Short mmCIF file of C-alpha atoms in Angstrom, two decimals:
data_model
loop_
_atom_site.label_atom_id
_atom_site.label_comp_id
_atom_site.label_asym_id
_atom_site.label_seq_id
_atom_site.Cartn_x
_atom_site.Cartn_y
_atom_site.Cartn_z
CA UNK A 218 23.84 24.80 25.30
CA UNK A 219 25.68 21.62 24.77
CA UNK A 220 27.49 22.18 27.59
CA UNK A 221 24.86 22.29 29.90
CA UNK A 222 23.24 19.70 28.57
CA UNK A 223 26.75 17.49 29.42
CA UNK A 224 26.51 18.73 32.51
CA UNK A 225 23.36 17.04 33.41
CA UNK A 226 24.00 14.33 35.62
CA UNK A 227 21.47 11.37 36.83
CA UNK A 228 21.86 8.77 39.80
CA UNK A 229 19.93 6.59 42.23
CA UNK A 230 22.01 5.61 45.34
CA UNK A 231 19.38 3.09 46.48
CA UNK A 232 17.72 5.80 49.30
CA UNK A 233 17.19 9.03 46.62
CA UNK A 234 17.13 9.76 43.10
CA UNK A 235 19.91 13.02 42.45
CA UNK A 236 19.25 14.81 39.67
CA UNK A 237 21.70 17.45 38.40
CA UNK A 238 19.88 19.62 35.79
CA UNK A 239 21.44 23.24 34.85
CA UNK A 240 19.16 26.09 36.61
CA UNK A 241 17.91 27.77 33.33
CA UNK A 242 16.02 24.35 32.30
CA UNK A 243 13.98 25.09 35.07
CA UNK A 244 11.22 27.26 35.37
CA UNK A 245 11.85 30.85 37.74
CA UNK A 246 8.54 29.23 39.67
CA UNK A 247 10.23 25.65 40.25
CA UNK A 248 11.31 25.88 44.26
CA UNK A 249 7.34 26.74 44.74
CA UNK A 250 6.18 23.60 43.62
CA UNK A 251 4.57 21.72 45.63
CA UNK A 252 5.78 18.54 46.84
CA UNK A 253 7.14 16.82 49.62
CA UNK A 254 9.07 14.27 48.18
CA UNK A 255 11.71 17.06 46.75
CA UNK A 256 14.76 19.13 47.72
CA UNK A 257 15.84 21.47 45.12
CA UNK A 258 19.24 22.61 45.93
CA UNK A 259 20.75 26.04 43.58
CA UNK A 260 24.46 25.48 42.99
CA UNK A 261 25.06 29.49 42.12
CA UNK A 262 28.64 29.07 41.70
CA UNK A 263 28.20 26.73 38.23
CA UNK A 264 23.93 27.80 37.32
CA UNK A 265 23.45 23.50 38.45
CA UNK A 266 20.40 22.90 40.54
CA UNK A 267 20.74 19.66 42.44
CA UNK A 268 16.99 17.91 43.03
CA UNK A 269 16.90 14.72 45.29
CA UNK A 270 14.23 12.87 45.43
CA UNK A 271 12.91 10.00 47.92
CA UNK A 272 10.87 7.41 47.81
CA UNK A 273 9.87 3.86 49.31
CA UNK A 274 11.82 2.30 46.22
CA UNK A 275 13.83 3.21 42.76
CA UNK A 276 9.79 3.06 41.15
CA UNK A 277 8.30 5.69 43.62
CA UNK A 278 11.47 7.61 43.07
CA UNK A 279 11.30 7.47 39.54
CA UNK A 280 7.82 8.51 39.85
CA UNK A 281 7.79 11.82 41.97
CA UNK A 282 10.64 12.95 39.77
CA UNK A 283 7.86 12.40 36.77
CA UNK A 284 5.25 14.38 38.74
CA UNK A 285 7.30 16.99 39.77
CA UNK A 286 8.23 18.08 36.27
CA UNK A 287 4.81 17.34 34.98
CA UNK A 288 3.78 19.95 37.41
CA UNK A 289 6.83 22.19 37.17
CA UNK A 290 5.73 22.18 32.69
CA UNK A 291 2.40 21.38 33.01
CA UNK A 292 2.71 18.42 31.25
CA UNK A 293 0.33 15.19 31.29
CA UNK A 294 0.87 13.69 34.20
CA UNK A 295 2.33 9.94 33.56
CA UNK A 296 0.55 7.49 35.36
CA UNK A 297 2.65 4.91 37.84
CA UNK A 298 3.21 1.31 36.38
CA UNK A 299 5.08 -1.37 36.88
CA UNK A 300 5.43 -2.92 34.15
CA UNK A 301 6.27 -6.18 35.22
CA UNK A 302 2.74 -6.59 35.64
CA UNK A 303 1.71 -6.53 31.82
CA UNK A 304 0.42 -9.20 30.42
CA UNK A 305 0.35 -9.56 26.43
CA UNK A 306 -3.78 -9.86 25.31
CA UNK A 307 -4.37 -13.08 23.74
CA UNK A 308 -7.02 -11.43 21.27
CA UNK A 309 -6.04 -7.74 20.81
CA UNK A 310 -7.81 -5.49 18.91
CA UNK A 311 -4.93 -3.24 18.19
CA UNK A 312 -0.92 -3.75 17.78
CA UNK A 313 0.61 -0.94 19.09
CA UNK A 314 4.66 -0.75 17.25
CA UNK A 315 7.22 1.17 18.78
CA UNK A 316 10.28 1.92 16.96
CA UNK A 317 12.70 3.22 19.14
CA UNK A 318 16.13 5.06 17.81
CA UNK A 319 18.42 6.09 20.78
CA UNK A 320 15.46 7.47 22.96
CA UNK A 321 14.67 4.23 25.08
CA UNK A 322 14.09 5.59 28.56
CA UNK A 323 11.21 8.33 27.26
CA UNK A 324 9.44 4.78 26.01
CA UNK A 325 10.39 2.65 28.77
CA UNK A 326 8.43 5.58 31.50
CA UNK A 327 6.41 7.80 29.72
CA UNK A 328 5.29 6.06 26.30
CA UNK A 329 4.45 2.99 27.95
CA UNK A 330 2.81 3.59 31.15
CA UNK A 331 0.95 6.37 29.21
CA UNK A 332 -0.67 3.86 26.30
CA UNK A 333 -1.26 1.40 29.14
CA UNK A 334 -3.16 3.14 31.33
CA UNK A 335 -5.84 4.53 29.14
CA UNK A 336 -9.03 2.52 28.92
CA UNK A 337 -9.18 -0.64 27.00
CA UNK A 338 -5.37 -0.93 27.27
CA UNK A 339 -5.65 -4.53 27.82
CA UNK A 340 -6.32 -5.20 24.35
CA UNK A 341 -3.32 -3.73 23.09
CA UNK A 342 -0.49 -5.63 21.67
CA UNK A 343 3.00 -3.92 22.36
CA UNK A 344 6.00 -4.54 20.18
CA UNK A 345 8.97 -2.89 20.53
CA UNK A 346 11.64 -2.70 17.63
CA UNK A 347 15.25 -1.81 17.71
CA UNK A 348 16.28 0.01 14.96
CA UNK A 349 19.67 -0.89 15.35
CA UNK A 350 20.74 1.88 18.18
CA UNK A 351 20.52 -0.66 21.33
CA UNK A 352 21.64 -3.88 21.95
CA UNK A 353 19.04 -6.41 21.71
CA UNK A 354 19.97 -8.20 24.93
CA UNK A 355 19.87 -4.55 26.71
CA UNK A 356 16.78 -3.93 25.15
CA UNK A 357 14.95 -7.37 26.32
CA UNK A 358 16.06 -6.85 29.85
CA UNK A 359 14.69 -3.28 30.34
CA UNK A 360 11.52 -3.98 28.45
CA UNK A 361 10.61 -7.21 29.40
CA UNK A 362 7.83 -8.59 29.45
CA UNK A 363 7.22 -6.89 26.12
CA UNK A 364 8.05 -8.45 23.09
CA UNK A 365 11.20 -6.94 21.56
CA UNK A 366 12.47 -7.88 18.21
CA UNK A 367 15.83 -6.55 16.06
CA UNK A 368 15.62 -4.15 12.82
CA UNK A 369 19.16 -2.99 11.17
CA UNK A 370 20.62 0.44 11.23
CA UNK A 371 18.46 3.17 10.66
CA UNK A 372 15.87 1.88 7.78
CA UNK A 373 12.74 3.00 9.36
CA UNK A 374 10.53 1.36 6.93
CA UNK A 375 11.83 -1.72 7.16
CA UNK A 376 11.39 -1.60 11.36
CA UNK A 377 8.10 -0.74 10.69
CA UNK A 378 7.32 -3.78 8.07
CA UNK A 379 9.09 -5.90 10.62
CA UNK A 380 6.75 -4.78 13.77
CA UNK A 381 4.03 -5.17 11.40
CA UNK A 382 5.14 -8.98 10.18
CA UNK A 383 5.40 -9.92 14.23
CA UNK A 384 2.09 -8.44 15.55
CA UNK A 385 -0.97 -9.95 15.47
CA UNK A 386 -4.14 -7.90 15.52
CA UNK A 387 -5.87 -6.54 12.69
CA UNK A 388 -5.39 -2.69 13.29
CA UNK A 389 -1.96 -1.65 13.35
CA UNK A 390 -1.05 1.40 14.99
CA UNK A 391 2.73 2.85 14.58
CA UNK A 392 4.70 5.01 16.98
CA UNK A 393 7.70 7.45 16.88
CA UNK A 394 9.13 6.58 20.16
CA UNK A 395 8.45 10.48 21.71
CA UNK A 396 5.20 11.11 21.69
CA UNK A 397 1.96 9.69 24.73
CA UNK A 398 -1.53 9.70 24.62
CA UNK A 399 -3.56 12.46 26.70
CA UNK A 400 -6.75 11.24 26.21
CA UNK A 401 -8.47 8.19 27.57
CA UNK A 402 -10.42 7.68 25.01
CA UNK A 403 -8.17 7.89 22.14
CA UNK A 404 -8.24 3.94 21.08
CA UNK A 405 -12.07 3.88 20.96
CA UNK A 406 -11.68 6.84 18.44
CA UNK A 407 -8.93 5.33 16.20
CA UNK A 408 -10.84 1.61 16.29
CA UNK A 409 -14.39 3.53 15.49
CA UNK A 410 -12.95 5.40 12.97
CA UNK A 411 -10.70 3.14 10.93
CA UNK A 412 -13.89 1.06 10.21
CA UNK A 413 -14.88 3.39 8.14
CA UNK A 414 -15.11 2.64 3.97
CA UNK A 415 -13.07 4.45 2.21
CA UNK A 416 -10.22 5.37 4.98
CA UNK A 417 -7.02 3.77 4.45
CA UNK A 418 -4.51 5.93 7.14
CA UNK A 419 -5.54 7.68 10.48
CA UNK A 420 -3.08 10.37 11.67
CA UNK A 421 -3.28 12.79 14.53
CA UNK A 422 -3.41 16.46 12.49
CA UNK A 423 -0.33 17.27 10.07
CA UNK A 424 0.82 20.53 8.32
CA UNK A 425 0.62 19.00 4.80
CA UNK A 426 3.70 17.98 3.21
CA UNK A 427 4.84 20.77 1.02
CA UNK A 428 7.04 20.50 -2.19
CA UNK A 429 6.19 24.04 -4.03
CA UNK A 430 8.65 23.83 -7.36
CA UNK A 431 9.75 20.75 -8.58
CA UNK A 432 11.20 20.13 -12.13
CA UNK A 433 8.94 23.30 -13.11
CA UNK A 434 5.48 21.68 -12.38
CA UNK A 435 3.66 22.87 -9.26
CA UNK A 436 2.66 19.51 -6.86
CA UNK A 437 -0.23 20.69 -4.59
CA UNK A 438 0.44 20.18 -0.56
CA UNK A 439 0.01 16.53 -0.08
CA UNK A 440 -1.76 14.53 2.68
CA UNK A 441 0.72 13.26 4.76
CA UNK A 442 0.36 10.53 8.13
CA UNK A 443 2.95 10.59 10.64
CA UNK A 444 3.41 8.25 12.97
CA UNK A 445 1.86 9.91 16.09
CA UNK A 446 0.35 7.20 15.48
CA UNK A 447 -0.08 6.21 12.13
CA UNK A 448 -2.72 4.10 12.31
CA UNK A 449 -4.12 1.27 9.18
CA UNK A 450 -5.90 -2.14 8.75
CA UNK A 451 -4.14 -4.75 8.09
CA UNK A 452 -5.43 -5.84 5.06
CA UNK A 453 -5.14 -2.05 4.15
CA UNK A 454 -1.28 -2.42 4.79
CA UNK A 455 -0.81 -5.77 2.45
CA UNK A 456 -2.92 -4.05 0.12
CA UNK A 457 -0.97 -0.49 -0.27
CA UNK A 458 2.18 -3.12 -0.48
CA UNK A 459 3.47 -2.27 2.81
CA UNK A 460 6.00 -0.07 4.12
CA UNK A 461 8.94 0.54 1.41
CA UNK A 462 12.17 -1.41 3.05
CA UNK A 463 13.90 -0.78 0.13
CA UNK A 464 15.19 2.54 0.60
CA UNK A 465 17.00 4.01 4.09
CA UNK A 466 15.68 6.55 5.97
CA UNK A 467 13.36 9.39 5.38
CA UNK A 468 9.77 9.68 3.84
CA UNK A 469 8.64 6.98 5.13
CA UNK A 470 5.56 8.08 6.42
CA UNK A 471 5.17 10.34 3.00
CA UNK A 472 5.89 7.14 0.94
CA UNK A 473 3.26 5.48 2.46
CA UNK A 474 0.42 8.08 2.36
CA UNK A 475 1.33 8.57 -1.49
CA UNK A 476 0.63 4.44 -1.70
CA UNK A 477 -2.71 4.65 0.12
CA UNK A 478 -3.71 7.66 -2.16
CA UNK A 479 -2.57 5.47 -5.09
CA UNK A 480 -5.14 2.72 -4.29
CA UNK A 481 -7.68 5.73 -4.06
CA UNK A 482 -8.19 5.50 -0.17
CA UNK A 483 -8.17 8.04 2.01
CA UNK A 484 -5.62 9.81 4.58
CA UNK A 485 -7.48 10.89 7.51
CA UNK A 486 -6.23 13.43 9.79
CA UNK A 487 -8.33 13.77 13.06
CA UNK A 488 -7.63 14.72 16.77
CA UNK A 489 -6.90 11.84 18.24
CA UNK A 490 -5.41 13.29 21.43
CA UNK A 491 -1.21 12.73 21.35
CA UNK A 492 1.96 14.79 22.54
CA UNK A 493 4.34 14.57 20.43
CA UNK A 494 7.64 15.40 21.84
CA UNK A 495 9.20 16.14 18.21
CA UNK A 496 12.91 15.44 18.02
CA UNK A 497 14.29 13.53 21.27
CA UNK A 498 15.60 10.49 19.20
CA UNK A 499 17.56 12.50 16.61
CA UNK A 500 19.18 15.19 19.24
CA UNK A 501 20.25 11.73 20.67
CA UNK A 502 21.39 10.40 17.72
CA UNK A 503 22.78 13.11 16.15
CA UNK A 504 23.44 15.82 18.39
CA UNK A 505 24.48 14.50 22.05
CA UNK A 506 23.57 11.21 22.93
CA UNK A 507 24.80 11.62 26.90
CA UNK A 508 23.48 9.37 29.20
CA UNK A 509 21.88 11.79 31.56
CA UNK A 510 19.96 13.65 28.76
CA UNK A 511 18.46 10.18 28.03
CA UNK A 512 17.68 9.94 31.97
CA UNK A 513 16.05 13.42 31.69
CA UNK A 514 13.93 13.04 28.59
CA UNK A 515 12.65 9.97 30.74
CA UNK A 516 11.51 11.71 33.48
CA UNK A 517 9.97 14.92 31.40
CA UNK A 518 12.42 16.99 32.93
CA UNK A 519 13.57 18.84 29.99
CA UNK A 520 11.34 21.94 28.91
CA UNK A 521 10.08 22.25 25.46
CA UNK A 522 12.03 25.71 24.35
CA UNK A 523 15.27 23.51 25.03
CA UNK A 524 14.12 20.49 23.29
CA UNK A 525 13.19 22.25 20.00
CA UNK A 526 16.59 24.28 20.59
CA UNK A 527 18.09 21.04 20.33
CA UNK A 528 16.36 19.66 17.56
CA UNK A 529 16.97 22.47 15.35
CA UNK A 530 20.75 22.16 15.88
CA UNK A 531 20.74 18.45 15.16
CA UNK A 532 18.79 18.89 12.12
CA UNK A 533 20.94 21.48 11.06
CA UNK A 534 24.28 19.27 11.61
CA UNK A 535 22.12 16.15 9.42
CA UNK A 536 21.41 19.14 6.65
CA UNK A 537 24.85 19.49 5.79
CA UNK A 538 26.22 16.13 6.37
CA UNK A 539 26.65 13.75 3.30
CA UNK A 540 23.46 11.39 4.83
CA UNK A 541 21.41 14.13 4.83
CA UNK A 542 22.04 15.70 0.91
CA UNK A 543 21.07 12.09 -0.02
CA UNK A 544 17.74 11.53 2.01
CA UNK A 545 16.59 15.30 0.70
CA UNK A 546 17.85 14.78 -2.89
CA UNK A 547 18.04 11.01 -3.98
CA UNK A 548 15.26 9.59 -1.50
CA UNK A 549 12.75 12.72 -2.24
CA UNK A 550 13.10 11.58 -5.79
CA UNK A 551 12.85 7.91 -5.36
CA UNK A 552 9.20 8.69 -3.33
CA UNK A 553 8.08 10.76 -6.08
CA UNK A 554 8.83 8.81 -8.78
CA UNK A 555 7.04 6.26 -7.25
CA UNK A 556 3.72 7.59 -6.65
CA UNK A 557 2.65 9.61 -9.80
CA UNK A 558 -1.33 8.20 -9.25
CA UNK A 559 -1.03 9.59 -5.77
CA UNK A 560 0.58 12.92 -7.38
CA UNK A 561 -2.46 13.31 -10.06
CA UNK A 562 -4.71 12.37 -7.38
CA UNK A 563 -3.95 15.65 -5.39
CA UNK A 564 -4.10 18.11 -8.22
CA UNK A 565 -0.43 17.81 -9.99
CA UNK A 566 -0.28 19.11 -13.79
CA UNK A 567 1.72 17.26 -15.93
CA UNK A 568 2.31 14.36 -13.86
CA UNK A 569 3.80 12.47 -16.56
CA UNK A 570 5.99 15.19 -17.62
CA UNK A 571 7.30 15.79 -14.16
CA UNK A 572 7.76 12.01 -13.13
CA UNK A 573 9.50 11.89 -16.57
CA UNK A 574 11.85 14.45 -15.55
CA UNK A 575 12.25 13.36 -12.18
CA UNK A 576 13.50 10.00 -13.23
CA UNK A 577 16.03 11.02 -15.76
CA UNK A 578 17.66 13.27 -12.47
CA UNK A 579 17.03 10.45 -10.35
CA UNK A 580 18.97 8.08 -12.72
CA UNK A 581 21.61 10.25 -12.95
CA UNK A 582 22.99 10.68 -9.23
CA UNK A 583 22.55 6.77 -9.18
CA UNK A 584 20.07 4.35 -7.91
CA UNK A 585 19.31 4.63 -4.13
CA UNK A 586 19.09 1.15 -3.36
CA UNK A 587 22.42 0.42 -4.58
CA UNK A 588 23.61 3.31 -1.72
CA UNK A 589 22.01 1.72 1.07
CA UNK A 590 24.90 -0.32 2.55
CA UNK A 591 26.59 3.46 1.89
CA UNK A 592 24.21 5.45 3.75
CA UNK A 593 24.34 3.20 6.74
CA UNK A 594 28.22 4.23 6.94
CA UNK A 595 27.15 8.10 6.39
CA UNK A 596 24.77 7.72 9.27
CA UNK A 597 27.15 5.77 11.69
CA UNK A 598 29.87 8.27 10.85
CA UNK A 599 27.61 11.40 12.11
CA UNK A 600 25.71 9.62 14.95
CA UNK A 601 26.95 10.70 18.56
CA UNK A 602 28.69 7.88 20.78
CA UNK A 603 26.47 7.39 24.26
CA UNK A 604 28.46 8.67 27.08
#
């Protein structure tokens, strides 16, 4: 599999687009596809298919390569945009904040031209923060004229807090840089419904967060946002304390569900009409961060059997790497710890037992925030070189 994926190969010679992809990452159906803008070429002799695209310009090309694989997966079909032509509101009623790892080119034409073409889109606010895997300057040139600002290595909370610090409106929805919108109507629903007394979080639907057995004492499934979006007031946000940028990576989204729950608000879980792509940013990261896999996941070109194929292996590589025993161990405990309200809230017995003994193991192996400068190392040490 990793071979293949190496194998992939992505270039624009200024008449076509060529895209190398192996043949089993495309469906037995593909050649009958309709579209005119398309030769797809079998290359028997090493299982490559060679598609060429053409177009009036790179955008066009870009853009039947989108809608042929949309058709050839059935995917949304990404509207065209050039996004040149955005222009920040001056009065938004939402601040939408990306946080992209690795996966810049699924943001840069799919994300982006997906949130800005639904309806209302001019009153969205667009940030875009670097969590430390891009160069800033890179990053301004192929998003401008979006703002872009800089977050360090890997702390995902702290991106967050600092997309959250630079935006502006009063609703604050945050993304995971792989998933789009499918329905046009989806910031009406998240503005209506965020309104509403009582709610602190809005999350598309989530298989509760489950713990089973810890330290002896059962904790019930707990409510649990993701950031597909996450969506939150403001003064809901400043209230719950903010994200947690004192700890690294992982739970982020848990952490701050168990704070909203604290402050006896509500998480609300509701079809708000988002594909997530789970996993493109950490197969990059962690897996193979190659240069025409990042092409690929840009264009939806990559089927969804492979991608969670992918994602499995990388997660299984960040299991057994040093980074990863610490996020599932020390950083599980630190969330915990912190949130016992949240905890009794949901139906855990013995709370105060349980936190007890989850501090006195969380003590032992150290304090987390002591380990951060550590964990960045950890992390660097696994993550995959682009090529």
């Amino acid at each position: 599999m990793l071979q293949s994926i190496k194998s992939i190969y992505f270039q624009d010679d200024g008449k076509h687009l060529y895209l190398h992809l192996p043949s089993s990452f495309l469906p037995v159906s593909s050649s009958s596809v309709i579209a005119s803008d398309v030769d797809l070429e079998h290359q028997n002799n090493n299982n490559l298919s060679l598609l060429t695209f053409r177009g009036i310009d790179a955008l066009s090309r870009y853009y039947n390569a989108q809608l042929y694989f949309s058709r050839c997966w059935n995917r949304p079909i990404i509207p065209f945009l050039d996004l040149n032509k955005y222009q920040p509101p001056t009065d938004p009623i939402m601040s939408c904040i990306i946080v992209i790892n690795e996966n810049d080119k699924y943001v840069r034409n799919i994300q982006l031209p997906s949130l800005l073409s639904q309806q209302n889109s001019n009153l969205i606010e667009l940030i875009i923060v670097n969590n430390g895997s891009r160069s800033i300057e890179y990053l301004n040139k192929a998003f401008s004229p979006i703002r872009v600002i800089d977050s360090e290595w890997g702390c995902v909370g702290r991106a967050y807090q600092a997309g959250a610090d630079a935006s502006s409106a009063e609703i604050l929805a945050f993304l995971h840089d792989d998933c789009m919108p499918t329905d046009q109507n989806w910031l009406v629903t998240l503005f209506k419904t965020i309104q509403n007394n009582g709610i602190g979080i809005i999350s598309q639907h989530v298989i509760p967060f489950q713990l089973g057995y810890i330290c002896d004492h059962i904790i019930p499934p707990l409510p649990h946002a993701k950031a597909y979006p996450l969506v939150i007031t403001r003064a809901n946000l400043e209230l719950v304390g903010g994200w947690d940028i004192n700890h690294f990576i992982g739970f982020e989204e848990l952490d701050l569900s168990l704070a909203t729950l604290d402050h006896s608000l509500d998480v609300r879980q509701i079809e708000i009409g988002f594909l997530h792509e789970s996993g493109l940013s950490t197969i990059l990261k962690y897996l193979v961060n190659h240069s025409g896999l990042r092409e690929a996941f840009g264009l939806g070109a990559i089927p969804a059997d492979v991608i969670s194929r992918l994602h499995k292996a990388a997660m299984s590589k960040l299991s057994k790497s040093e980074v990863g025993r610490i996020i599932t161990r020390d950083q599980l405990r630190y969330v915990l710890q912190s949130h016992p309200k949240a905890l009794e809230r949901v139906g855990t017995r013995n709370v105060h037992s349980a936190m007890s003994k989850l501090k006195k193991l969380y003590q032992r192996d150290g304090s987390i925030l002591d380990r951060r400068s550590e964990m960045v190392d950890f992390d660097r040490n696994i993550s995959i070189t682009s090529t």
